[in-house]
Tab-separated table of C-alpha atoms in Angstrom:
chain	number	residue	atom	x	y	z
O	882	MET	CA	171.175	39.741	79.075
O	883	LYS	CA	172.535	42.696	77.143
O	884	ARG	CA	169.288	44.583	77.634
O	885	ILE	CA	169.370	43.970	81.393
O	886	PHE	CA	172.998	45.144	81.535
O	887	TRP	CA	172.242	48.408	79.738
O	888	LEU	CA	169.189	49.001	81.937
O	889	ILE	CA	171.366	48.629	85.042
O	890	LEU	CA	173.899	51.096	83.638
O	891	LEU	CA	171.107	53.514	82.782
O	892	PHE	CA	169.706	53.619	86.287
O	893	LEU	CA	172.996	53.664	88.188
O	894	PRO	CA	173.723	57.395	87.647
O	895	VAL	CA	170.150	58.313	88.529
O	896	SER	CA	170.303	56.463	91.814
O	897	GLY	CA	173.684	58.008	92.575
O	898	MET	CA	172.370	61.503	91.864
O	899	ALA	CA	169.306	60.890	94.023
O	900	ALA	CA	171.462	59.779	96.923
O	901	GLU	CA	173.749	62.746	96.480
O	902	GLY	CA	170.800	65.153	96.323
O	903	PHE	CA	169.286	63.596	99.442
O	904	GLU	CA	172.495	64.144	101.400
O	905	ALA	CA	172.383	67.834	100.511
O	906	PHE	CA	169.344	68.293	102.781
O	907	THR	CA	171.078	68.150	106.121
O	908	VAL	CA	170.878	70.060	109.376
O	909	LYS	CA	173.879	69.989	111.696
O	910	THR	CA	173.882	71.167	115.293
O	911	GLN	CA	177.049	72.937	116.399
O	912	ALA	CA	178.575	72.873	119.864
O	913	SER	CA	177.059	76.295	120.615
O	914	GLY	CA	173.571	74.960	119.931
O	915	ASP	CA	173.091	76.759	116.612
O	916	GLN	CA	171.824	74.746	113.680
O	917	VAL	CA	173.650	74.925	110.351
O	918	TYR	CA	171.521	74.218	107.303
O	919	SER	CA	172.801	72.806	104.054
O	920	VAL	CA	172.939	74.854	100.881
O	921	SER	CA	169.829	73.180	99.479
O	922	ILE	CA	167.713	74.092	102.513
O	923	GLN	CA	169.063	77.649	102.479
O	924	THR	CA	168.206	77.956	98.788
O	925	LEU	CA	164.694	76.652	99.452
O	926	ALA	CA	164.254	79.139	102.313
O	927	LEU	CA	165.538	81.973	100.115
O	928	MET	CA	163.093	81.159	97.317
O	929	THR	CA	160.246	81.007	99.838
O	930	VAL	CA	161.198	84.408	101.241
O	931	LEU	CA	161.380	85.920	97.757
O	932	SER	CA	157.896	84.637	96.931
O	933	LEU	CA	156.538	86.271	100.096
O	934	LEU	CA	158.521	89.486	99.626
O	935	PRO	CA	155.719	91.534	97.942
O	936	ALA	CA	153.267	90.660	100.723
O	937	ALA	CA	155.881	91.454	103.387
O	938	LEU	CA	156.699	94.770	101.703
O	939	MET	CA	153.047	95.808	101.772
O	940	MET	CA	152.049	94.415	105.162
O	941	MET	CA	155.169	94.891	107.305
O	942	THR	CA	156.436	98.305	106.197
O	943	SER	CA	155.117	101.838	105.793
O	944	PHE	CA	153.759	101.082	102.318
O	945	THR	CA	150.142	100.503	103.426
O	946	ARG	CA	149.720	103.877	105.089
O	947	ILE	CA	151.415	105.793	102.283
O	948	ILE	CA	149.487	104.260	99.369
O	949	ILE	CA	146.110	104.658	101.118
O	950	VAL	CA	146.749	108.330	101.922
O	951	LEU	CA	147.854	109.040	98.354
O	952	SER	CA	144.762	107.301	96.963
O	953	ILE	CA	142.466	109.282	99.270
O	954	LEU	CA	144.243	112.486	98.251
O	955	ARG	CA	143.642	111.783	94.573
O	956	GLN	CA	139.967	111.178	95.240
O	957	ALA	CA	139.672	114.315	97.377
O	958	LEU	CA	141.100	116.390	94.548
O	959	GLY	CA	138.533	114.907	92.203
O	960	LEU	CA	141.186	113.511	89.850
O	961	MET	CA	140.140	109.934	89.241
O	962	GLN	CA	143.006	109.023	86.880
O	963	THR	CA	145.686	111.619	87.646
O	964	PRO	CA	148.220	110.813	88.981
O	965	SER	CA	147.938	107.316	87.587
O	966	SER	CA	147.900	104.269	89.825
O	967	GLN	CA	151.365	103.282	88.575
O	968	THR	CA	152.704	106.700	89.563
O	969	LEU	CA	151.187	106.504	93.035
O	970	ILE	CA	152.512	102.975	93.601
O	971	GLY	CA	156.003	103.989	92.451
O	972	LEU	CA	155.942	107.079	94.661
O	973	ALA	CA	154.717	105.042	97.632
O	974	LEU	CA	157.367	102.393	96.997
O	975	PHE	CA	160.327	104.773	96.984
O	976	LEU	CA	158.944	106.745	99.925
O	977	THR	CA	158.689	103.415	101.737
O	978	PHE	CA	162.370	102.753	101.023
O	979	PHE	CA	163.173	106.208	102.420
O	980	VAL	CA	161.165	105.639	105.607
O	981	MET	CA	162.434	102.091	106.118
O	982	ALA	CA	166.081	102.912	105.332
O	983	PRO	CA	167.182	102.991	109.025
O	984	VAL	CA	165.489	99.628	109.614
O	985	PHE	CA	166.997	98.038	106.500
O	986	ASN	CA	170.459	99.407	107.349
O	987	GLN	CA	170.253	97.943	110.832
O	988	ILE	CA	169.179	94.553	109.453
O	989	ASN	CA	172.058	94.637	106.982
O	990	LYS	CA	174.559	95.575	109.673
O	991	SER	CA	173.484	93.182	112.413
O	992	ALA	CA	172.289	90.164	110.408
O	993	LEU	CA	173.029	90.108	106.682
O	994	GLN	CA	176.680	91.149	106.606
O	995	PRO	CA	177.761	88.901	109.533
O	996	TYR	CA	175.981	85.980	107.855
O	997	LEU	CA	177.689	86.653	104.518
O	998	ASP	CA	181.027	86.766	106.367
O	999	ASP	CA	180.233	83.362	107.946
O	1000	SER	CA	180.549	84.828	111.433
O	1001	ILE	CA	177.004	83.808	112.458
O	1002	SER	CA	174.684	80.978	111.449
O	1003	PHE	CA	171.579	81.266	109.299
O	1004	GLN	CA	169.277	80.821	112.304
O	1005	THR	CA	171.080	83.509	114.302
O	1006	ALA	CA	170.946	85.887	111.335
O	1007	ALA	CA	167.197	85.308	110.973
O	1008	ASN	CA	166.630	86.018	114.667
O	1009	LYS	CA	168.739	89.173	114.611
O	1010	GLY	CA	167.229	90.358	111.328
O	1011	GLN	CA	163.675	90.349	112.624
O	1012	GLU	CA	164.407	92.475	115.690
O	1013	PRO	CA	164.694	95.907	113.927
O	1014	LEU	CA	161.547	95.156	111.931
O	1015	ARG	CA	159.711	94.060	115.067
O	1016	GLU	CA	160.756	97.245	116.862
O	1017	PHE	CA	159.486	99.397	113.979
O	1018	MET	CA	156.153	97.586	113.837
O	1019	LEU	CA	155.648	97.771	117.598
O	1020	GLY	CA	156.270	101.528	117.475
O	1021	GLN	CA	153.399	101.972	114.998
O	1022	THR	CA	150.935	99.448	116.463
O	1023	ARG	CA	148.260	100.339	118.972
O	1024	GLU	CA	148.138	98.257	122.130
O	1025	SER	CA	144.380	97.864	121.718
O	1026	ASP	CA	144.887	96.137	118.367
O	1027	ILE	CA	147.485	93.790	119.830
O	1028	SER	CA	145.172	92.973	122.741
O	1029	MET	CA	142.303	92.269	120.349
O	1030	PHE	CA	144.260	89.725	118.284
O	1031	MET	CA	145.721	88.169	121.437
O	1032	LYS	CA	142.181	87.730	122.764
O	1033	ILE	CA	140.999	86.193	119.492
O	1034	SER	CA	143.917	83.756	119.374
O	1035	GLY	CA	143.459	82.818	123.034
O	1036	ASP	CA	147.019	83.779	124.007
O	1037	LYS	CA	147.760	85.245	127.398
O	1038	ASP	CA	149.849	88.311	128.155
O	1039	TYR	CA	153.501	88.019	127.187
O	1040	ALA	CA	156.388	88.943	129.459
O	1041	SER	CA	157.479	91.695	127.068
O	1042	LYS	CA	156.529	93.054	123.661
O	1043	LYS	CA	159.541	91.269	122.164
O	1044	ASP	CA	157.836	87.954	122.889
O	1045	ILE	CA	154.771	88.777	120.749
O	1046	PRO	CA	154.821	86.454	117.702
O	1047	PHE	CA	154.549	87.796	114.171
O	1048	THR	CA	151.249	85.944	113.730
O	1049	ILE	CA	149.731	88.485	116.134
O	1050	LEU	CA	151.960	91.478	115.456
O	1051	VAL	CA	151.481	91.629	111.668
O	1052	PRO	CA	147.640	91.784	111.605
O	1053	ALA	CA	147.663	94.204	114.542
O	1054	PHE	CA	150.194	96.401	112.723
O	1055	VAL	CA	148.145	96.405	109.501
O	1056	THR	CA	144.968	97.278	111.426
O	1057	SER	CA	146.711	100.199	113.112
O	1058	GLU	CA	148.109	101.396	109.796
O	1059	LEU	CA	144.641	101.348	108.240
O	1060	LYS	CA	143.249	103.403	111.105
O	1061	THR	CA	146.059	105.948	110.887
O	1062	ALA	CA	145.783	106.205	107.097
O	1063	PHE	CA	142.049	106.892	107.242
O	1064	GLN	CA	142.544	109.495	109.974
O	1065	ILE	CA	145.056	111.337	107.795
O	1066	GLY	CA	142.740	110.938	104.803
O	1067	PHE	CA	139.848	112.471	106.766
O	1068	LEU	CA	141.925	115.550	107.543
O	1069	LEU	CA	142.923	115.817	103.879
O	1070	PHE	CA	139.337	115.698	102.712
O	1071	ILE	CA	138.091	118.630	104.843
O	1072	PRO	CA	139.550	121.634	102.899
O	1073	PHE	CA	138.562	120.145	99.524
O	1074	LEU	CA	135.085	119.343	100.823
O	1075	ILE	CA	134.669	122.959	101.926
O	1076	ILE	CA	135.548	124.139	98.420
O	1077	ASP	CA	132.981	121.736	96.936
O	1078	LEU	CA	130.290	123.008	99.327
O	1079	VAL	CA	131.048	126.659	98.592
O	1080	VAL	CA	131.028	126.117	94.840
O	1081	ALA	CA	127.805	124.085	95.005
O	1082	SER	CA	126.110	126.810	97.113
O	1083	VAL	CA	127.174	129.552	94.689
O	1084	LEU	CA	125.928	127.619	91.669
O	1085	MET	CA	122.602	126.899	93.367
O	1086	SER	CA	122.129	130.572	94.248
O	1087	MET	CA	122.855	131.541	90.637
O	1088	GLY	CA	120.365	129.000	89.355
O	1089	MET	CA	123.012	127.026	87.463
O	1090	VAL	CA	121.637	123.676	88.516
O	1091	MET	CA	122.615	121.861	85.329
O	1092	LEU	CA	126.329	122.699	85.760
O	1093	SER	CA	128.246	120.086	87.764
O	1094	PRO	CA	129.878	121.575	90.885
O	1095	MET	CA	132.757	119.094	90.511
O	1096	ILE	CA	133.812	120.624	87.195
O	1097	VAL	CA	133.845	124.153	88.630
O	1098	SER	CA	135.520	123.275	91.934
O	1099	LEU	CA	138.286	121.167	90.352
O	1100	PRO	CA	140.526	124.067	89.204
O	1101	PHE	CA	140.085	125.799	92.565
O	1102	LYS	CA	141.133	122.663	94.440
O	1103	ILE	CA	144.157	122.192	92.189
O	1104	MET	CA	145.119	125.853	92.618
O	1105	LEU	CA	144.808	125.594	96.426
O	1106	PHE	CA	146.882	122.411	96.483
O	1107	VAL	CA	149.633	123.987	94.370
O	1108	LEU	CA	149.692	127.267	96.315
O	1109	VAL	CA	150.214	125.535	99.663
O	1110	ASP	CA	152.877	123.248	98.114
O	1111	GLY	CA	150.688	120.266	98.832
O	1112	TRP	CA	152.968	117.488	97.587
O	1113	THR	CA	155.807	118.633	99.831
O	1114	LEU	CA	153.467	118.822	102.814
O	1115	ILE	CA	152.007	115.382	102.140
O	1116	MET	CA	155.370	113.683	101.584
O	1117	GLY	CA	156.953	115.376	104.599
O	1118	THR	CA	154.002	114.588	106.858
O	1119	LEU	CA	153.851	110.942	105.820
O	1120	ALA	CA	157.602	110.428	106.241
O	1121	SER	CA	157.752	112.127	109.640
O	1122	SER	CA	154.605	110.410	110.957
O	1123	PHE	CA	156.545	107.162	111.444
O	1124	TYR	CA	159.219	108.650	113.701
O	1125	VAL	CA	157.292	111.066	115.900
């Protein structure tokens, strides 16, 4: 009997905690129609968002275009390891914060701060927070890319661009960013390619076949890039290309 008594006492707190934890997962509907989620559900949603944050940063911001252009630039210069990949990623990351600053400020003003002040619900904050990001992505996405993914998914035309779901908008935005990045990279490659061709032609005419043209053209490409203040031109062009 004593053993049964102690077993009952042992499991009573556990059952009480389980019941209390279960009650924490609640969703209440207010008179206005908005749904208020419990703290546990909000914490779960926050952790899910944080786990998807790196993918969202790369796929839903200006990061994709910037990092691809910088990588193509490094290859066009003939510098395989300089600047390092860590340097390029850091530069692309902070340039992304600079480009996306107006969008992030608008999200903070219209969604995050009102939610922290308990003036709007979590669902309303999520709906308002996605609007500035949607507007930015629509401004950089080609209509042909949106039409292609709408055709693949079988969806019909929407009443307005605001009705396009993120399942269609995100891949269309990434596709457009890849196209734009490679177009900019093509233009970057042309002057350095001309230098390589000139150097290779001169070496061939001099009979210096055993000397690699890449070694000879590298200092000329670096000198040209420095003389035209290439980093300033690249950073300024990339930043302004999103708000033309």
